[in-house]
PDB file of C-alpha atoms and ligand atoms in Angstrom:
ATOM      1  CA  MET A   1     -15.608  -0.511  11.045  1.00  0.00           C
ATOM      2  CA  HIS A   2     -12.466   0.396   9.188  1.00  0.00           C
ATOM      3  CA  ALA A   3     -11.979   0.706   5.410  1.00  0.00           C
ATOM      4  CA  LEU A   4      -8.849   0.950   3.337  1.00  0.00           C
ATOM      5  CA  ILE A   5      -9.316   3.440   0.482  1.00  0.00           C
ATOM      6  CA  VAL A   6      -6.758   2.884  -2.268  1.00  0.00           C
ATOM      7  CA  ILE A   7      -6.585   5.903  -4.554  1.00  0.00           C
ATOM      8  CA  ASP A   8      -5.760   5.537  -8.265  1.00  0.00           C
ATOM      9  CA  VAL A   9      -2.992   2.900  -8.244  1.00  0.00           C
ATOM     10  CA  GLN A  10      -3.167   2.727 -12.026  1.00  0.00           C
ATOM     11  CA  ASN A  11      -0.577   2.219 -14.742  1.00  0.00           C
ATOM     12  CA  ASP A  12      -0.706   5.799 -16.006  1.00  0.00           C
ATOM     13  CA  PHE A  13       0.339   7.063 -12.556  1.00  0.00           C
ATOM     14  CA  CYS A  14       3.241   4.603 -12.324  1.00  0.00           C
ATOM     15  CA  PRO A  15       6.670   4.893 -13.982  1.00  0.00           C
ATOM     16  CA  GLY A  16       6.233   4.457 -17.740  1.00  0.00           C
ATOM     17  CA  GLY A  17       2.672   5.819 -17.589  1.00  0.00           C
ATOM     18  CA  ALA A  18       1.230   8.958 -19.157  1.00  0.00           C
ATOM     19  CA  LEU A  19       1.182  10.926 -15.876  1.00  0.00           C
ATOM     20  CA  ALA A  20       3.850   9.024 -13.997  1.00  0.00           C
ATOM     21  CA  VAL A  21       4.226   9.810 -10.309  1.00  0.00           C
ATOM     22  CA  PRO A  22       7.833   9.206  -9.206  1.00  0.00           C
ATOM     23  CA  GLY A  23       8.006   5.935  -7.256  1.00  0.00           C
ATOM     24  CA  GLY A  24       4.308   5.263  -7.846  1.00  0.00           C
ATOM     25  CA  ASP A  25       4.931   1.541  -8.185  1.00  0.00           C
ATOM     26  CA  GLU A  26       6.904   1.296  -4.916  1.00  0.00           C
ATOM     27  CA  ILE A  27       3.768   1.379  -2.775  1.00  0.00           C
ATOM     28  CA  VAL A  28       1.924  -1.574  -4.289  1.00  0.00           C
ATOM     29  CA  GLN A  29       3.205  -4.397  -2.060  1.00  0.00           C
ATOM     30  CA  GLY A  30       2.674  -2.377   1.118  1.00  0.00           C
ATOM     31  CA  ILE A  31      -0.894  -1.616   0.057  1.00  0.00           C
ATOM     32  CA  ASN A  32      -1.557  -5.309  -0.615  1.00  0.00           C
ATOM     33  CA  ALA A  33      -0.327  -6.099   2.894  1.00  0.00           C
ATOM     34  CA  LEU A  34      -2.648  -3.477   4.464  1.00  0.00           C
ATOM     35  CA  MET A  35      -5.704  -4.871   2.657  1.00  0.00           C
ATOM     36  CA  VAL A  36      -5.867  -7.898   4.931  1.00  0.00           C
ATOM     37  CA  GLU A  37      -5.997  -5.723   8.080  1.00  0.00           C
ATOM     38  CA  CYS A  38      -9.147  -3.795   7.127  1.00  0.00           C
ATOM     39  CA  ASP A  39     -12.869  -4.643   7.272  1.00  0.00           C
ATOM     40  CA  ALA A  40     -13.436  -3.306   3.757  1.00  0.00           C
ATOM     41  CA  VAL A  41     -11.285  -2.427   0.762  1.00  0.00           C
ATOM     42  CA  VAL A  42     -12.305   0.258  -1.730  1.00  0.00           C
ATOM     43  CA  LEU A  43     -10.280   1.058  -4.843  1.00  0.00           C
ATOM     44  CA  THR A  44     -10.733   4.236  -6.838  1.00  0.00           C
ATOM     45  CA  GLN A  45     -10.051   4.364 -10.558  1.00  0.00           C
ATOM     46  CA  ASP A  46      -9.505   7.593 -12.495  1.00  0.00           C
ATOM     47  CA  TRP A  47     -11.660   6.976 -15.570  1.00  0.00           C
ATOM     48  CA  HIS A  48     -11.767   9.679 -18.223  1.00  0.00           C
ATOM     49  CA  PRO A  49     -13.438   9.708 -21.648  1.00  0.00           C
ATOM     50  CA  ALA A  50     -11.139  10.641 -24.569  1.00  0.00           C
ATOM     51  CA  GLY A  51     -11.078  14.424 -24.958  1.00  0.00           C
ATOM     52  CA  HIS A  52     -11.741  15.009 -21.251  1.00  0.00           C
ATOM     53  CA  SER A  53     -11.757  18.670 -20.186  1.00  0.00           C
ATOM     54  CA  SER A  54      -8.841  18.084 -17.773  1.00  0.00           C
ATOM     55  CA  PHE A  55      -6.559  17.142 -20.690  1.00  0.00           C
ATOM     56  CA  ALA A  56      -4.278  19.896 -22.025  1.00  0.00           C
ATOM     57  CA  SER A  57      -4.770  18.418 -25.509  1.00  0.00           C
ATOM     58  CA  THR A  58      -8.459  19.415 -25.325  1.00  0.00           C
ATOM     59  CA  HIS A  59      -7.577  23.110 -24.887  1.00  0.00           C
ATOM     60  CA  GLU A  60      -6.158  24.829 -27.962  1.00  0.00           C
ATOM     61  CA  GLY A  61      -2.796  26.467 -27.233  1.00  0.00           C
ATOM     62  CA  LYS A  62      -2.503  25.057 -23.707  1.00  0.00           C
ATOM     63  CA  GLY A  63       0.117  22.676 -22.385  1.00  0.00           C
ATOM     64  CA  PRO A  64       0.216  20.187 -19.523  1.00  0.00           C
ATOM     65  CA  TYR A  65       0.418  21.675 -16.009  1.00  0.00           C
ATOM     66  CA  GLU A  66      -1.034  25.033 -17.101  1.00  0.00           C
ATOM     67  CA  VAL A  67      -4.124  26.111 -15.163  1.00  0.00           C
ATOM     68  CA  VAL A  68      -7.425  27.118 -16.776  1.00  0.00           C
ATOM     69  CA  GLU A  69     -10.543  28.607 -15.260  1.00  0.00           C
ATOM     70  CA  MET A  70     -13.488  26.193 -15.421  1.00  0.00           C
ATOM     71  CA  PRO A  71     -17.078  26.977 -14.356  1.00  0.00           C
ATOM     72  CA  TYR A  72     -16.298  25.189 -11.061  1.00  0.00           C
ATOM     73  CA  GLY A  73     -12.950  26.960 -10.451  1.00  0.00           C
ATOM     74  CA  PRO A  74      -9.293  26.607 -11.472  1.00  0.00           C
ATOM     75  CA  GLN A  75      -8.287  23.328 -13.086  1.00  0.00           C
ATOM     76  CA  VAL A  76      -4.744  22.053 -13.718  1.00  0.00           C
ATOM     77  CA  LEU A  77      -4.397  20.602 -17.223  1.00  0.00           C
ATOM     78  CA  TRP A  78      -2.843  17.157 -17.470  1.00  0.00           C
ATOM     79  CA  PRO A  79      -1.390  14.974 -20.185  1.00  0.00           C
ATOM     80  CA  ASP A  80      -4.036  12.594 -21.561  1.00  0.00           C
ATOM     81  CA  HIS A  81      -4.283   9.817 -18.956  1.00  0.00           C
ATOM     82  CA  CYS A  82      -6.526   7.038 -17.613  1.00  0.00           C
ATOM     83  CA  ILE A  83      -8.710   6.871 -20.694  1.00  0.00           C
ATOM     84  CA  GLN A  84     -11.621   4.515 -20.082  1.00  0.00           C
ATOM     85  CA  GLY A  85     -10.698   0.945 -21.007  1.00  0.00           C
ATOM     86  CA  SER A  86      -7.082   1.741 -21.945  1.00  0.00           C
ATOM     87  CA  PRO A  87      -4.102  -0.153 -20.460  1.00  0.00           C
ATOM     88  CA  GLY A  88      -3.068   3.061 -18.691  1.00  0.00           C
ATOM     89  CA  ALA A  89      -6.378   3.125 -16.810  1.00  0.00           C
ATOM     90  CA  ALA A  90      -5.932  -0.444 -15.553  1.00  0.00           C
ATOM     91  CA  PHE A  91      -4.752  -1.051 -11.997  1.00  0.00           C
ATOM     92  CA  HIS A  92      -1.045  -1.804 -11.503  1.00  0.00           C
ATOM     93  CA  MET A  93      -0.613  -5.474 -12.358  1.00  0.00           C
ATOM     94  CA  GLU A  94       0.594  -6.403  -8.875  1.00  0.00           C
ATOM     95  CA  LEU A  95      -2.159  -4.594  -6.984  1.00  0.00           C
ATOM     96  CA  GLU A  96      -4.468  -7.230  -5.503  1.00  0.00           C
ATOM     97  CA  ALA A  97      -7.563  -5.681  -7.034  1.00  0.00           C
ATOM     98  CA  ASP A  98      -9.525  -8.916  -6.554  1.00  0.00           C
ATOM     99  CA  ARG A  99      -9.620  -8.117  -2.831  1.00  0.00           C
ATOM    100  CA  ALA A 100     -11.690  -4.970  -3.432  1.00  0.00           C
ATOM    101  CA  ASP A 101     -15.270  -4.860  -2.127  1.00  0.00           C
ATOM    102  CA  LEU A 102     -15.964  -1.807  -4.260  1.00  0.00           C
ATOM    103  CA  ILE A 103     -14.291  -0.059  -7.170  1.00  0.00           C
ATOM    104  CA  ILE A 104     -15.366   3.527  -7.543  1.00  0.00           C
ATOM    105  CA  ARG A 105     -14.699   5.253 -10.861  1.00  0.00           C
ATOM    106  CA  LYS A 106     -14.380   9.016 -11.091  1.00  0.00           C
ATOM    107  CA  GLY A 107     -13.725  11.696 -13.687  1.00  0.00           C
ATOM    108  CA  PHE A 108     -16.045  10.057 -16.189  1.00  0.00           C
ATOM    109  CA  ARG A 109     -18.009  13.218 -17.035  1.00  0.00           C
ATOM    110  CA  ALA A 110     -16.373  15.049 -19.948  1.00  0.00           C
ATOM    111  CA  GLY A 111     -16.790  18.548 -18.538  1.00  0.00           C
ATOM    112  CA  ILE A 112     -15.636  18.098 -14.957  1.00  0.00           C
ATOM    113  CA  ASP A 113     -12.652  16.524 -13.235  1.00  0.00           C
ATOM    114  CA  SER A 114     -12.909  14.546 -10.012  1.00  0.00           C
ATOM    115  CA  TYR A 115      -9.854  14.331  -7.777  1.00  0.00           C
ATOM    116  CA  SER A 116     -11.788  13.313  -4.692  1.00  0.00           C
ATOM    117  CA  ALA A 117     -13.312   9.885  -4.206  1.00  0.00           C
ATOM    118  CA  PHE A 118     -16.341  11.644  -2.638  1.00  0.00           C
ATOM    119  CA  PHE A 119     -17.132  14.705  -4.787  1.00  0.00           C
ATOM    120  CA  GLU A 120     -16.301  15.942  -8.257  1.00  0.00           C
ATOM    121  CA  ASN A 121     -14.208  19.108  -8.521  1.00  0.00           C
ATOM    122  CA  ASP A 122     -17.302  21.313  -8.105  1.00  0.00           C
ATOM    123  CA  HIS A 123     -17.203  19.993  -4.481  1.00  0.00           C
ATOM    124  CA  THR A 124     -20.937  19.289  -4.830  1.00  0.00           C
ATOM    125  CA  THR A 125     -21.617  16.356  -7.178  1.00  0.00           C
ATOM    126  CA  PRO A 126     -21.314  13.174  -5.091  1.00  0.00           C
ATOM    127  CA  THR A 127     -19.704   9.963  -6.323  1.00  0.00           C
ATOM    128  CA  GLY A 128     -21.855   7.830  -4.009  1.00  0.00           C
ATOM    129  CA  LEU A 129     -18.938   6.634  -1.863  1.00  0.00           C
ATOM    130  CA  GLU A 130     -20.191   8.389   1.275  1.00  0.00           C
ATOM    131  CA  GLY A 131     -23.465   6.483   1.192  1.00  0.00           C
ATOM    132  CA  TYR A 132     -21.705   3.184   0.568  1.00  0.00           C
ATOM    133  CA  LEU A 133     -19.399   3.624   3.549  1.00  0.00           C
ATOM    134  CA  ARG A 134     -22.118   4.858   5.903  1.00  0.00           C
ATOM    135  CA  THR A 135     -24.559   2.109   5.045  1.00  0.00           C
ATOM    136  CA  ARG A 136     -21.810  -0.417   5.755  1.00  0.00           C
ATOM    137  CA  GLY A 137     -21.216   1.149   9.165  1.00  0.00           C
ATOM    138  CA  ILE A 138     -17.713   2.322   8.299  1.00  0.00           C
ATOM    139  CA  ASP A 139     -16.481   5.301  10.313  1.00  0.00           C
ATOM    140  CA  ARG A 140     -12.710   4.978  10.062  1.00  0.00           C
ATOM    141  CA  LEU A 141     -10.690   5.307   6.853  1.00  0.00           C
ATOM    142  CA  THR A 142      -7.071   4.631   6.005  1.00  0.00           C
ATOM    143  CA  MET A 143      -6.072   6.257   2.726  1.00  0.00           C
ATOM    144  CA  VAL A 144      -3.140   5.383   0.497  1.00  0.00           C
ATOM    145  CA  GLY A 145      -2.256   5.747  -3.182  1.00  0.00           C
ATOM    146  CA  LEU A 146      -1.584   8.323  -5.878  1.00  0.00           C
ATOM    147  CA  ALA A 147      -1.096  11.147  -5.900  1.00  0.00           C
ATOM    148  CA  THR A 148      -0.604  12.439  -2.338  1.00  0.00           C
ATOM    149  CA  ASP A 149      -1.106  16.085  -3.295  1.00  0.00           C
ATOM    150  CA  PHE A 150      -4.086  15.672  -5.634  1.00  0.00           C
ATOM    151  CA  CYS A 151      -6.471  12.744  -5.390  1.00  0.00           C
ATOM    152  CA  VAL A 152      -5.365  11.484  -1.967  1.00  0.00           C
ATOM    153  CA  ASN A 153      -5.435  15.022  -0.568  1.00  0.00           C
ATOM    154  CA  PHE A 154      -8.889  15.899  -1.940  1.00  0.00           C
ATOM    155  CA  SER A 155     -10.306  12.549  -0.833  1.00  0.00           C
ATOM    156  CA  ALA A 156      -8.880  12.786   2.673  1.00  0.00           C
ATOM    157  CA  VAL A 157     -10.045  16.369   3.248  1.00  0.00           C
ATOM    158  CA  ASP A 158     -13.561  15.582   1.980  1.00  0.00           C
ATOM    159  CA  ALA A 159     -13.739  12.472   4.156  1.00  0.00           C
ATOM    160  CA  ALA A 160     -12.678  14.396   7.270  1.00  0.00           C
ATOM    161  CA  ARG A 161     -15.254  17.113   6.543  1.00  0.00           C
ATOM    162  CA  LEU A 162     -17.910  14.422   6.169  1.00  0.00           C
ATOM    163  CA  GLY A 163     -17.063  13.247   9.680  1.00  0.00           C
ATOM    164  CA  PHE A 164     -15.002  10.143   9.005  1.00  0.00           C
ATOM    165  CA  GLN A 165     -11.910   9.509  11.096  1.00  0.00           C
ATOM    166  CA  VAL A 166      -9.144   9.656   8.482  1.00  0.00           C
ATOM    167  CA  GLU A 167      -5.523   8.558   8.426  1.00  0.00           C
ATOM    168  CA  VAL A 168      -3.236   8.976   5.410  1.00  0.00           C
ATOM    169  CA  HIS A 169      -0.295   6.581   5.362  1.00  0.00           C
ATOM    170  CA  GLU A 170       2.284   8.795   3.698  1.00  0.00           C
ATOM    171  CA  GLN A 171       4.774   5.980   3.095  1.00  0.00           C
ATOM    172  CA  LEU A 172       2.135   4.293   0.953  1.00  0.00           C
ATOM    173  CA  CYS A 173       1.498   7.432  -1.137  1.00  0.00           C
ATOM    174  CA  ARG A 174       3.591   9.255  -3.726  1.00  0.00           C
ATOM    175  CA  ALA A 175       3.262  12.881  -4.869  1.00  0.00           C
ATOM    176  CA  ILE A 176       3.328  14.819  -8.146  1.00  0.00           C
ATOM    177  CA  ASP A 177       4.521  17.979  -6.291  1.00  0.00           C
ATOM    178  CA  LEU A 178       3.794  20.883  -8.656  1.00  0.00           C
ATOM    179  CA  ASP A 179       4.862  24.298  -7.278  1.00  0.00           C
ATOM    180  CA  GLY A 180       4.779  23.291  -3.630  1.00  0.00           C
ATOM    181  CA  SER A 181       1.542  21.333  -3.954  1.00  0.00           C
ATOM    182  CA  LEU A 182       2.763  18.616  -1.596  1.00  0.00           C
ATOM    183  CA  ALA A 183       3.514  21.006   1.277  1.00  0.00           C
ATOM    184  CA  ALA A 184       0.177  22.765   0.716  1.00  0.00           C
ATOM    185  CA  ALA A 185      -1.645  19.441   0.663  1.00  0.00           C
ATOM    186  CA  ARG A 186      -0.023  18.268   3.900  1.00  0.00           C
ATOM    187  CA  ALA A 187      -0.975  21.524   5.641  1.00  0.00           C
ATOM    188  CA  GLY A 188      -4.517  21.376   4.258  1.00  0.00           C
ATOM    189  CA  MET A 189      -5.015  17.782   5.345  1.00  0.00           C
ATOM    190  CA  GLN A 190      -3.736  18.506   8.846  1.00  0.00           C
ATOM    191  CA  SER A 191      -5.976  21.526   9.294  1.00  0.00           C
ATOM    192  CA  ALA A 192      -8.966  19.460   8.124  1.00  0.00           C
ATOM    193  CA  GLY A 193      -8.233  16.978  10.920  1.00  0.00           C
ATOM    194  CA  VAL A 194      -6.620  14.264   8.788  1.00  0.00           C
ATOM    195  CA  LYS A 195      -3.973  12.302  10.653  1.00  0.00           C
ATOM    196  CA  LEU A 196      -0.746  11.890   8.658  1.00  0.00           C
ATOM    197  CA  VAL A 197       1.077   8.720   9.699  1.00  0.00           C
TER     198      VAL A 197
HETATM  199  C1  VGL B 201      -4.823  12.532 -10.392  1.00  0.00           C
HETATM  200  C2  VGL B 201      -4.238  14.293 -11.716  1.00  0.00           C
HETATM  201  C3  VGL B 201      -5.220  13.957 -12.626  1.00  0.00           C
HETATM  202  C4  VGL B 201      -4.557  11.747  -9.147  1.00  0.00           C
HETATM  203  C5  VGL B 201      -5.823  12.186 -11.278  1.00  0.00           C
HETATM  204  O1  VGL B 201      -4.918  10.549  -9.084  1.00  0.00           O
HETATM  205  O2  VGL B 201      -3.972  12.328  -8.206  1.00  0.00           O
HETATM  206  N1  VGL B 201      -4.043  13.588 -10.616  1.00  0.00           N
HETATM  207  N2  VGL B 201      -6.004  12.905 -12.400  1.00  0.00           N
HETATM  208 ZN1   ZN B 202      -7.326  12.308 -13.954  1.00  0.00          ZN
END
């Protein structure tokens, strides 16, 4: 069984949003078209409380894209984005979200970020997605969405390590690309056994 995992196609990651990924809106129609080819469709939704610890505004004297040391390791600081219930946290208007079997929200704990759809950034706290997929008999994942070098990357690497067969459709992803993060992400995904197509 084959699932499409659509990562964070939300207004704040699209042009005009708080953490806009260049061309983030260009992938929506292609993702809609892929939905009909898969046995299951899962959407992830970045879903932060106001004052989240990944927001630069929460850290006195820090600005967006600076890195701080958190108890679970280094954390990039972001502009405030995807605040629970805000228009920026909503899915892109043209994404066919009604086709989703499951919507998995992540990043909802104030003190820890969650790039991956499977584990929070401590690489230990599960989101529950693994159990959902396994109990549905899903062994093959196609991943698309935003951003290639952060949430797609972390999700794909975790999925491969968990034993899923993983493909990332790069044409249906867009990257933030901070300091070579896209090249590093591509190399990391490939060495984890993720197929880039
Ligand atoms: C993401 C940064 C912060 C992503 C989420 O979806 O890639 N990036 N929160
Ligand atoms: Zn976030």
